[in-house]
PDB file of N, CA, C and O in Angstrom:
ATOM      1  N   UNK A   1     -10.776  -0.647   9.984  1.00 72.00           N
ATOM      2  CA  UNK A   1      -9.381  -0.811  10.253  1.00 72.00           C
ATOM      3  C   UNK A   1      -8.870  -0.633   8.796  1.00 72.00           C
ATOM      4  O   UNK A   1      -7.666  -0.158   8.917  1.00 72.00           O
ATOM      5  N   UNK A   2      -9.384  -0.792   7.940  1.00 76.00           N
ATOM      6  CA  UNK A   2      -8.492  -0.588   6.403  1.00 76.00           C
ATOM      7  C   UNK A   2      -8.466   0.784   6.236  1.00 76.00           C
ATOM      8  O   UNK A   2      -7.480   1.126   5.618  1.00 76.00           O
ATOM      9  N   UNK A   3      -9.455   1.562   6.697  1.00 84.00           N
ATOM     10  CA  UNK A   3      -9.224   2.861   6.406  1.00 84.00           C
ATOM     11  C   UNK A   3      -8.145   3.382   7.227  1.00 84.00           C
ATOM     12  O   UNK A   3      -7.298   4.543   6.641  1.00 84.00           O
ATOM     13  N   UNK A   4      -8.059   3.193   8.382  1.00 90.00           N
ATOM     14  CA  UNK A   4      -6.902   3.836   9.329  1.00 90.00           C
ATOM     15  C   UNK A   4      -5.529   3.191   8.578  1.00 90.00           C
ATOM     16  O   UNK A   4      -4.655   4.135   8.462  1.00 90.00           O
ATOM     17  N   UNK A   5      -5.318   2.110   8.075  1.00 89.00           N
ATOM     18  CA  UNK A   5      -4.152   1.699   7.555  1.00 89.00           C
ATOM     19  C   UNK A   5      -4.031   2.441   6.184  1.00 89.00           C
ATOM     20  O   UNK A   5      -2.767   2.798   5.849  1.00 89.00           O
ATOM     21  N   UNK A   6      -4.922   2.635   5.460  1.00 88.00           N
ATOM     22  CA  UNK A   6      -4.922   3.474   4.156  1.00 88.00           C
ATOM     23  C   UNK A   6      -4.500   4.943   4.731  1.00 88.00           C
ATOM     24  O   UNK A   6      -3.366   5.423   3.893  1.00 88.00           O
ATOM     25  N   UNK A   7      -4.942   5.591   5.513  1.00 93.00           N
ATOM     26  CA  UNK A   7      -4.699   7.025   6.027  1.00 93.00           C
ATOM     27  C   UNK A   7      -3.181   6.834   6.295  1.00 93.00           C
ATOM     28  O   UNK A   7      -2.264   7.779   6.053  1.00 93.00           O
ATOM     29  N   UNK A   8      -2.602   5.881   7.085  1.00 94.00           N
ATOM     30  CA  UNK A   8      -1.232   5.854   7.562  1.00 94.00           C
ATOM     31  C   UNK A   8      -0.548   5.653   6.481  1.00 94.00           C
ATOM     32  O   UNK A   8       0.720   6.462   6.177  1.00 94.00           O
ATOM     33  N   UNK A   9      -0.585   4.755   5.320  1.00 92.00           N
ATOM     34  CA  UNK A   9       0.058   4.691   4.339  1.00 92.00           C
ATOM     35  C   UNK A   9      -0.141   5.843   3.305  1.00 92.00           C
ATOM     36  O   UNK A   9       1.104   6.477   2.828  1.00 92.00           O
ATOM     37  N   UNK A  10      -1.063   6.570   3.405  1.00 93.00           N
ATOM     38  CA  UNK A  10      -1.125   7.860   2.498  1.00 93.00           C
ATOM     39  C   UNK A  10      -0.081   8.885   3.320  1.00 93.00           C
ATOM     40  O   UNK A  10       0.583   9.777   2.574  1.00 93.00           O
ATOM     41  N   UNK A  11      -0.001   9.105   4.423  1.00 96.00           N
ATOM     42  CA  UNK A  11       0.671   9.699   5.392  1.00 96.00           C
ATOM     43  C   UNK A  11       2.384   9.687   5.095  1.00 96.00           C
ATOM     44  O   UNK A  11       2.906  10.436   4.932  1.00 96.00           O
ATOM     45  N   UNK A  12       2.431   8.211   5.045  1.00 96.00           N
ATOM     46  CA  UNK A  12       3.880   7.955   4.738  1.00 96.00           C
ATOM     47  C   UNK A  12       4.482   8.253   3.357  1.00 96.00           C
ATOM     48  O   UNK A  12       5.516   8.693   3.150  1.00 96.00           O
ATOM     49  N   UNK A  13       3.371   8.289   2.539  1.00 96.00           N
ATOM     50  CA  UNK A  13       3.387   8.667   0.820  1.00 96.00           C
ATOM     51  C   UNK A  13       3.838  10.067   1.094  1.00 96.00           C
ATOM     52  O   UNK A  13       4.888  10.542   0.323  1.00 96.00           O
ATOM     53  N   UNK A  14       3.189  10.644   1.910  1.00 97.00           N
ATOM     54  CA  UNK A  14       3.285  12.194   1.874  1.00 97.00           C
ATOM     55  C   UNK A  14       4.758  12.778   2.177  1.00 97.00           C
ATOM     56  O   UNK A  14       5.460  13.669   1.709  1.00 97.00           O
ATOM     57  N   UNK A  15       5.134  12.075   3.600  1.00 96.00           N
ATOM     58  CA  UNK A  15       6.351  12.239   4.201  1.00 96.00           C
ATOM     59  C   UNK A  15       7.593  12.016   3.305  1.00 96.00           C
ATOM     60  O   UNK A  15       8.451  12.642   3.081  1.00 96.00           O
ATOM     61  N   UNK A  16       7.419  10.447   2.501  1.00 96.00           N
ATOM     62  CA  UNK A  16       8.476  10.176   1.658  1.00 96.00           C
ATOM     63  C   UNK A  16       8.338  11.254   0.134  1.00 96.00           C
ATOM     64  O   UNK A  16       9.818  11.490  -0.232  1.00 96.00           O
ATOM     65  N   UNK A  17       7.499  11.776  -0.244  1.00 96.00           N
ATOM     66  CA  UNK A  17       7.455  12.591  -1.359  1.00 96.00           C
ATOM     67  C   UNK A  17       8.228  13.912  -0.833  1.00 96.00           C
ATOM     68  O   UNK A  17       8.727  14.501  -1.588  1.00 96.00           O
ATOM     69  N   UNK A  18       7.871  14.503   0.439  1.00 96.00           N
ATOM     70  CA  UNK A  18       8.622  15.466   0.534  1.00 96.00           C
ATOM     71  C   UNK A  18      10.017  15.361   1.084  1.00 96.00           C
ATOM     72  O   UNK A  18      10.801  16.108   0.328  1.00 96.00           O
ATOM     73  N   UNK A  19      10.265  14.298   1.419  1.00 95.00           N
ATOM     74  CA  UNK A  19      11.949  13.860   1.484  1.00 95.00           C
ATOM     75  C   UNK A  19      12.401  13.564  -0.079  1.00 95.00           C
ATOM     76  O   UNK A  19      13.641  13.973  -0.297  1.00 95.00           O
ATOM     77  N   UNK A  20      11.713  13.306  -0.735  1.00 96.00           N
ATOM     78  CA  UNK A  20      12.050  13.193  -2.502  1.00 96.00           C
ATOM     79  C   UNK A  20      12.360  14.536  -2.949  1.00 96.00           C
ATOM     80  O   UNK A  20      13.337  14.663  -3.717  1.00 96.00           O
ATOM     81  N   UNK A  21      11.390  15.431  -2.557  1.00 96.00           N
ATOM     82  CA  UNK A  21      11.962  16.884  -3.057  1.00 96.00           C
ATOM     83  C   UNK A  21      13.067  17.217  -2.455  1.00 96.00           C
ATOM     84  O   UNK A  21      13.753  17.919  -3.326  1.00 96.00           O
ATOM     85  N   UNK A  22      13.400  17.218  -1.358  1.00 96.00           N
ATOM     86  CA  UNK A  22      14.759  17.591  -0.615  1.00 96.00           C
ATOM     87  C   UNK A  22      15.907  16.543  -1.217  1.00 96.00           C
ATOM     88  O   UNK A  22      16.949  17.210  -1.480  1.00 96.00           O
ATOM     89  N   UNK A  23      15.782  15.319  -1.699  1.00 95.00           N
ATOM     90  CA  UNK A  23      16.580  14.665  -2.532  1.00 95.00           C
ATOM     91  C   UNK A  23      16.585  15.198  -3.789  1.00 95.00           C
ATOM     92  O   UNK A  23      17.936  15.577  -4.209  1.00 95.00           O
ATOM     93  N   UNK A  24      15.969  15.745  -4.615  1.00 94.00           N
ATOM     94  CA  UNK A  24      16.093  16.452  -5.769  1.00 94.00           C
ATOM     95  C   UNK A  24      16.721  17.686  -5.873  1.00 94.00           C
ATOM     96  O   UNK A  24      17.403  18.065  -6.593  1.00 94.00           O
ATOM     97  N   UNK A  25      16.905  18.361  -4.500  1.00 96.00           N
ATOM     98  CA  UNK A  25      17.365  19.592  -4.192  1.00 96.00           C
ATOM     99  C   UNK A  25      18.821  19.328  -3.744  1.00 96.00           C
ATOM    100  O   UNK A  25      19.556  20.223  -3.318  1.00 96.00           O
ATOM    101  N   UNK A  26      19.002  17.942  -3.868  1.00 94.00           N
ATOM    102  CA  UNK A  26      20.487  17.467  -3.203  1.00 94.00           C
ATOM    103  C   UNK A  26      20.598  17.973  -1.783  1.00 94.00           C
ATOM    104  O   UNK A  26      21.824  18.115  -1.467  1.00 94.00           O
ATOM    105  N   UNK A  27      19.427  18.250  -1.138  1.00 95.00           N
ATOM    106  CA  UNK A  27      20.175  18.280   0.500  1.00 95.00           C
ATOM    107  C   UNK A  27      20.109  17.083   0.876  1.00 95.00           C
ATOM    108  O   UNK A  27      20.621  16.746   2.081  1.00 95.00           O
ATOM    109  N   UNK A  28      19.473  15.806   0.411  1.00 93.00           N
ATOM    110  CA  UNK A  28      19.491  14.457   1.038  1.00 93.00           C
ATOM    111  C   UNK A  28      19.978  13.776  -0.219  1.00 93.00           C
ATOM    112  O   UNK A  28      19.547  13.973  -1.288  1.00 93.00           O
ATOM    113  N   UNK A  29      20.781  12.415  -0.019  1.00 94.00           N
ATOM    114  CA  UNK A  29      21.294  11.806  -1.444  1.00 94.00           C
ATOM    115  C   UNK A  29      19.707  11.164  -1.627  1.00 94.00           C
ATOM    116  O   UNK A  29      19.019  10.722  -1.004  1.00 94.00           O
ATOM    117  N   UNK A  30      19.780  11.428  -3.201  1.00 92.00           N
ATOM    118  CA  UNK A  30      18.325  10.970  -3.791  1.00 92.00           C
ATOM    119  C   UNK A  30      18.552   9.301  -3.927  1.00 92.00           C
ATOM    120  O   UNK A  30      17.531   8.766  -4.021  1.00 92.00           O
ATOM    121  N   UNK A  31      19.612   8.841  -3.517  1.00 93.00           N
ATOM    122  CA  UNK A  31      19.652   7.226  -3.768  1.00 93.00           C
ATOM    123  C   UNK A  31      19.004   6.759  -2.495  1.00 93.00           C
ATOM    124  O   UNK A  31      18.552   5.789  -2.685  1.00 93.00           O
ATOM    125  N   UNK A  32      19.018   7.440  -1.440  1.00 93.00           N
ATOM    126  CA  UNK A  32      17.961   6.987  -0.569  1.00 93.00           C
ATOM    127  C   UNK A  32      16.690   7.280  -0.478  1.00 93.00           C
ATOM    128  O   UNK A  32      15.680   6.511  -0.060  1.00 93.00           O
ATOM    129  N   UNK A  33      16.346   8.443  -0.876  1.00 94.00           N
ATOM    130  CA  UNK A  33      14.757   9.066  -1.086  1.00 94.00           C
ATOM    131  C   UNK A  33      14.032   8.296  -2.048  1.00 94.00           C
ATOM    132  O   UNK A  33      13.035   8.029  -2.075  1.00 94.00           O
ATOM    133  N   UNK A  34      14.508   7.887  -3.292  1.00 95.00           N
ATOM    134  CA  UNK A  34      13.990   7.317  -4.324  1.00 95.00           C
ATOM    135  C   UNK A  34      13.255   6.129  -3.947  1.00 95.00           C
ATOM    136  O   UNK A  34      12.107   5.597  -4.288  1.00 95.00           O
ATOM    137  N   UNK A  35      13.970   5.122  -3.445  1.00 95.00           N
ATOM    138  CA  UNK A  35      13.527   3.663  -2.896  1.00 95.00           C
ATOM    139  C   UNK A  35      12.445   3.888  -1.729  1.00 95.00           C
ATOM    140  O   UNK A  35      11.420   3.172  -1.727  1.00 95.00           O
ATOM    141  N   UNK A  36      12.584   4.917  -0.924  1.00 96.00           N
ATOM    142  CA  UNK A  36      11.761   5.151   0.062  1.00 96.00           C
ATOM    143  C   UNK A  36      10.468   5.559  -0.430  1.00 96.00           C
ATOM    144  O   UNK A  36       9.357   5.271  -0.086  1.00 96.00           O
ATOM    145  N   UNK A  37      10.321   6.346  -1.369  1.00 96.00           N
ATOM    146  CA  UNK A  37       9.230   6.838  -2.039  1.00 96.00           C
ATOM    147  C   UNK A  37       8.506   5.696  -2.781  1.00 96.00           C
ATOM    148  O   UNK A  37       7.367   5.521  -2.763  1.00 96.00           O
ATOM    149  N   UNK A  38       9.315   4.890  -3.480  1.00 97.00           N
ATOM    150  CA  UNK A  38       8.870   3.668  -4.245  1.00 97.00           C
ATOM    151  C   UNK A  38       8.211   2.643  -3.195  1.00 97.00           C
ATOM    152  O   UNK A  38       7.235   2.143  -3.485  1.00 97.00           O
ATOM    153  N   UNK A  39       8.982   2.278  -2.275  1.00 97.00           N
ATOM    154  CA  UNK A  39       8.319   1.416  -1.444  1.00 97.00           C
ATOM    155  C   UNK A  39       7.086   1.709  -0.634  1.00 97.00           C
ATOM    156  O   UNK A  39       6.090   1.169  -0.064  1.00 97.00           O
ATOM    157  N   UNK A  40       6.900   3.022  -0.396  1.00 96.00           N
ATOM    158  CA  UNK A  40       5.914   3.746   0.352  1.00 96.00           C
ATOM    159  C   UNK A  40       4.475   3.861  -0.700  1.00 96.00           C
ATOM    160  O   UNK A  40       3.454   3.392  -0.193  1.00 96.00           O
ATOM    161  N   UNK A  41       4.825   4.090  -1.943  1.00 96.00           N
ATOM    162  CA  UNK A  41       3.822   4.102  -2.696  1.00 96.00           C
ATOM    163  C   UNK A  41       3.233   2.486  -3.115  1.00 96.00           C
ATOM    164  O   UNK A  41       1.924   2.195  -3.247  1.00 96.00           O
ATOM    165  N   UNK A  42       4.303   1.660  -2.948  1.00 96.00           N
ATOM    166  CA  UNK A  42       3.884   0.226  -3.408  1.00 96.00           C
ATOM    167  C   UNK A  42       3.160  -0.257  -2.250  1.00 96.00           C
ATOM    168  O   UNK A  42       2.021  -1.165  -2.439  1.00 96.00           O
ATOM    169  N   UNK A  43       3.518   0.263  -0.846  1.00 94.00           N
ATOM    170  CA  UNK A  43       2.772  -0.420   0.215  1.00 94.00           C
ATOM    171  C   UNK A  43       1.195   0.194   0.260  1.00 94.00           C
ATOM    172  O   UNK A  43       0.390  -0.487   0.556  1.00 94.00           O
ATOM    173  N   UNK A  44       1.247   1.493  -0.146  1.00 93.00           N
ATOM    174  CA  UNK A  44      -0.171   2.157  -0.303  1.00 93.00           C
ATOM    175  C   UNK A  44      -1.052   1.318  -1.448  1.00 93.00           C
ATOM    176  O   UNK A  44      -2.240   0.846  -0.972  1.00 93.00           O
ATOM    177  N   UNK A  45      -0.658   1.212  -2.501  1.00 93.00           N
ATOM    178  CA  UNK A  45      -1.276   0.434  -3.664  1.00 93.00           C
ATOM    179  C   UNK A  45      -1.479  -0.920  -3.183  1.00 93.00           C
ATOM    180  O   UNK A  45      -2.749  -1.286  -3.556  1.00 93.00           O
ATOM    181  N   UNK A  46      -0.825  -1.575  -2.417  1.00 90.00           N
ATOM    182  CA  UNK A  46      -1.025  -3.155  -2.156  1.00 90.00           C
ATOM    183  C   UNK A  46      -1.984  -3.042  -0.977  1.00 90.00           C
ATOM    184  O   UNK A  46      -2.946  -3.926  -1.190  1.00 90.00           O
ATOM    185  N   UNK A  47      -1.948  -2.161  -0.159  1.00 88.00           N
ATOM    186  CA  UNK A  47      -3.139  -2.105   0.718  1.00 88.00           C
ATOM    187  C   UNK A  47      -4.416  -1.540   0.005  1.00 88.00           C
ATOM    188  O   UNK A  47      -5.349  -2.353   0.648  1.00 88.00           O
ATOM    189  N   UNK A  48      -4.457  -0.792  -0.937  1.00 86.00           N
ATOM    190  CA  UNK A  48      -5.629  -0.340  -1.292  1.00 86.00           C
ATOM    191  C   UNK A  48      -6.103  -1.486  -2.282  1.00 86.00           C
ATOM    192  O   UNK A  48      -7.515  -1.482  -2.466  1.00 86.00           O
ATOM    193  N   UNK A  49      -5.446  -2.172  -2.655  1.00 84.00           N
ATOM    194  CA  UNK A  49      -5.816  -3.211  -3.901  1.00 84.00           C
ATOM    195  C   UNK A  49      -6.426  -4.384  -3.285  1.00 84.00           C
ATOM    196  O   UNK A  49      -7.270  -5.024  -3.676  1.00 84.00           O
ATOM    197  N   UNK A  50      -5.859  -4.841  -1.983  1.00 73.00           N
ATOM    198  CA  UNK A  50      -6.610  -5.935  -1.365  1.00 73.00           C
ATOM    199  C   UNK A  50      -7.814  -5.643  -0.393  1.00 73.00           C
ATOM    200  O   UNK A  50      -8.252  -6.235   0.474  1.00 73.00           O
ATOM    201  N   UNK A  51      -8.676  -4.568  -0.751  1.00 64.00           N
ATOM    202  CA  UNK A  51      -9.828  -4.182   0.065  1.00 64.00           C
ATOM    203  C   UNK A  51     -10.779  -4.973  -0.335  1.00 64.00           C
ATOM    204  O   UNK A  51     -11.385  -5.817   0.615  1.00 64.00           O
ATOM    205  N   UNK A  52     -11.213  -5.295  -1.516  1.00 67.00           N
ATOM    206  CA  UNK A  52     -12.377  -5.889  -1.943  1.00 67.00           C
ATOM    207  C   UNK A  52     -12.056  -7.234  -2.751  1.00 67.00           C
ATOM    208  O   UNK A  52     -12.490  -7.043  -4.052  1.00 67.00           O
ATOM    209  N   UNK A  53     -11.752  -8.116  -2.197  1.00 70.00           N
ATOM    210  CA  UNK A  53     -11.217  -9.234  -3.384  1.00 70.00           C
ATOM    211  C   UNK A  53     -12.286 -10.388  -3.036  1.00 70.00           C
ATOM    212  O   UNK A  53     -12.776 -10.450  -2.053  1.00 70.00           O
ATOM    213  N   UNK A  54     -12.680 -10.999  -4.341  1.00 72.00           N
ATOM    214  CA  UNK A  54     -13.671 -12.058  -4.187  1.00 72.00           C
ATOM    215  C   UNK A  54     -12.924 -13.191  -3.800  1.00 72.00           C
ATOM    216  O   UNK A  54     -11.995 -13.554  -4.237  1.00 72.00           O
ATOM    217  N   UNK A  55     -13.512 -13.961  -2.888  1.00 71.00           N
ATOM    218  CA  UNK A  55     -12.962 -14.920  -2.164  1.00 71.00           C
ATOM    219  C   UNK A  55     -13.451 -16.383  -2.719  1.00 71.00           C
ATOM    220  O   UNK A  55     -13.114 -17.301  -2.364  1.00 71.00           O
ATOM    221  N   UNK A  56     -14.639 -16.326  -3.405  1.00 73.00           N
ATOM    222  CA  UNK A  56     -15.210 -17.471  -4.185  1.00 73.00           C
ATOM    223  C   UNK A  56     -16.559 -17.736  -3.278  1.00 73.00           C
ATOM    224  O   UNK A  56     -16.582 -17.360  -2.392  1.00 73.00           O
ATOM    225  N   UNK A  57     -17.471 -18.610  -4.025  1.00 76.00           N
ATOM    226  CA  UNK A  57     -18.416 -19.046  -3.391  1.00 76.00           C
ATOM    227  C   UNK A  57     -18.329 -20.360  -2.348  1.00 76.00           C
ATOM    228  O   UNK A  57     -17.044 -21.096  -2.589  1.00 76.00           O
ATOM    229  N   UNK A  58     -19.049 -20.421  -1.581  1.00 74.00           N
ATOM    230  CA  UNK A  58     -19.091 -21.502  -0.448  1.00 74.00           C
ATOM    231  C   UNK A  58     -19.566 -22.900  -1.209  1.00 74.00           C
ATOM    232  O   UNK A  58     -20.869 -22.551  -1.686  1.00 74.00           O
ATOM    233  N   UNK A  59     -18.821 -23.566  -1.224  1.00 73.00           N
ATOM    234  CA  UNK A  59     -19.433 -24.688  -2.071  1.00 73.00           C
ATOM    235  C   UNK A  59     -19.687 -25.861  -0.880  1.00 73.00           C
ATOM    236  O   UNK A  59     -18.891 -26.470  -0.209  1.00 73.00           O
ATOM    237  N   UNK A  60     -21.095 -26.274  -1.023  1.00 72.00           N
ATOM    238  CA  UNK A  60     -21.542 -27.343  -0.351  1.00 72.00           C
ATOM    239  C   UNK A  60     -21.178 -28.987  -0.747  1.00 72.00           C
ATOM    240  O   UNK A  60     -21.193 -29.032  -2.065  1.00 72.00           O
ATOM    241  N   UNK A  61     -20.562 -29.750   0.132  1.00 69.00           N
ATOM    242  CA  UNK A  61     -20.065 -31.147  -0.530  1.00 69.00           C
ATOM    243  C   UNK A  61     -21.531 -31.766  -0.393  1.00 69.00           C
ATOM    244  O   UNK A  61     -22.435 -31.734   0.494  1.00 69.00           O
ATOM    245  N   UNK A  62     -21.532 -32.721  -1.610  1.00 65.00           N
ATOM    246  CA  UNK A  62     -22.716 -33.593  -1.600  1.00 65.00           C
ATOM    247  C   UNK A  62     -22.562 -34.670  -0.608  1.00 65.00           C
ATOM    248  O   UNK A  62     -23.435 -35.137   0.300  1.00 65.00           O
ATOM    249  N   UNK A  63     -21.434 -35.382  -0.213  1.00 65.00           N
ATOM    250  CA  UNK A  63     -21.286 -36.391   0.279  1.00 65.00           C
ATOM    251  C   UNK A  63     -20.268 -36.180   1.356  1.00 65.00           C
ATOM    252  O   UNK A  63     -18.981 -35.835   1.142  1.00 65.00           O
ATOM    253  N   UNK A  64     -20.513 -36.251   2.736  1.00 57.00           N
ATOM    254  CA  UNK A  64     -19.403 -36.025   3.800  1.00 57.00           C
ATOM    255  C   UNK A  64     -19.454 -37.467   4.520  1.00 57.00           C
ATOM    256  O   UNK A  64     -20.391 -38.017   5.042  1.00 57.00           O
TER     257      UNK A  64
END
């Protein structure tokens, strides 16, 4: 499931990068394309970073 999510975010980053190139050519306002590229890269990295996190050891209680 995580690989599919990473693939989708990677595709969104690619589309946002193409829009950003159009923004740099002043065909689309760059004020719209820059935050779009930023948030797509941020979402990709946030998804990629949360893959293998250590959740801690299971601690057994002595007295219950």
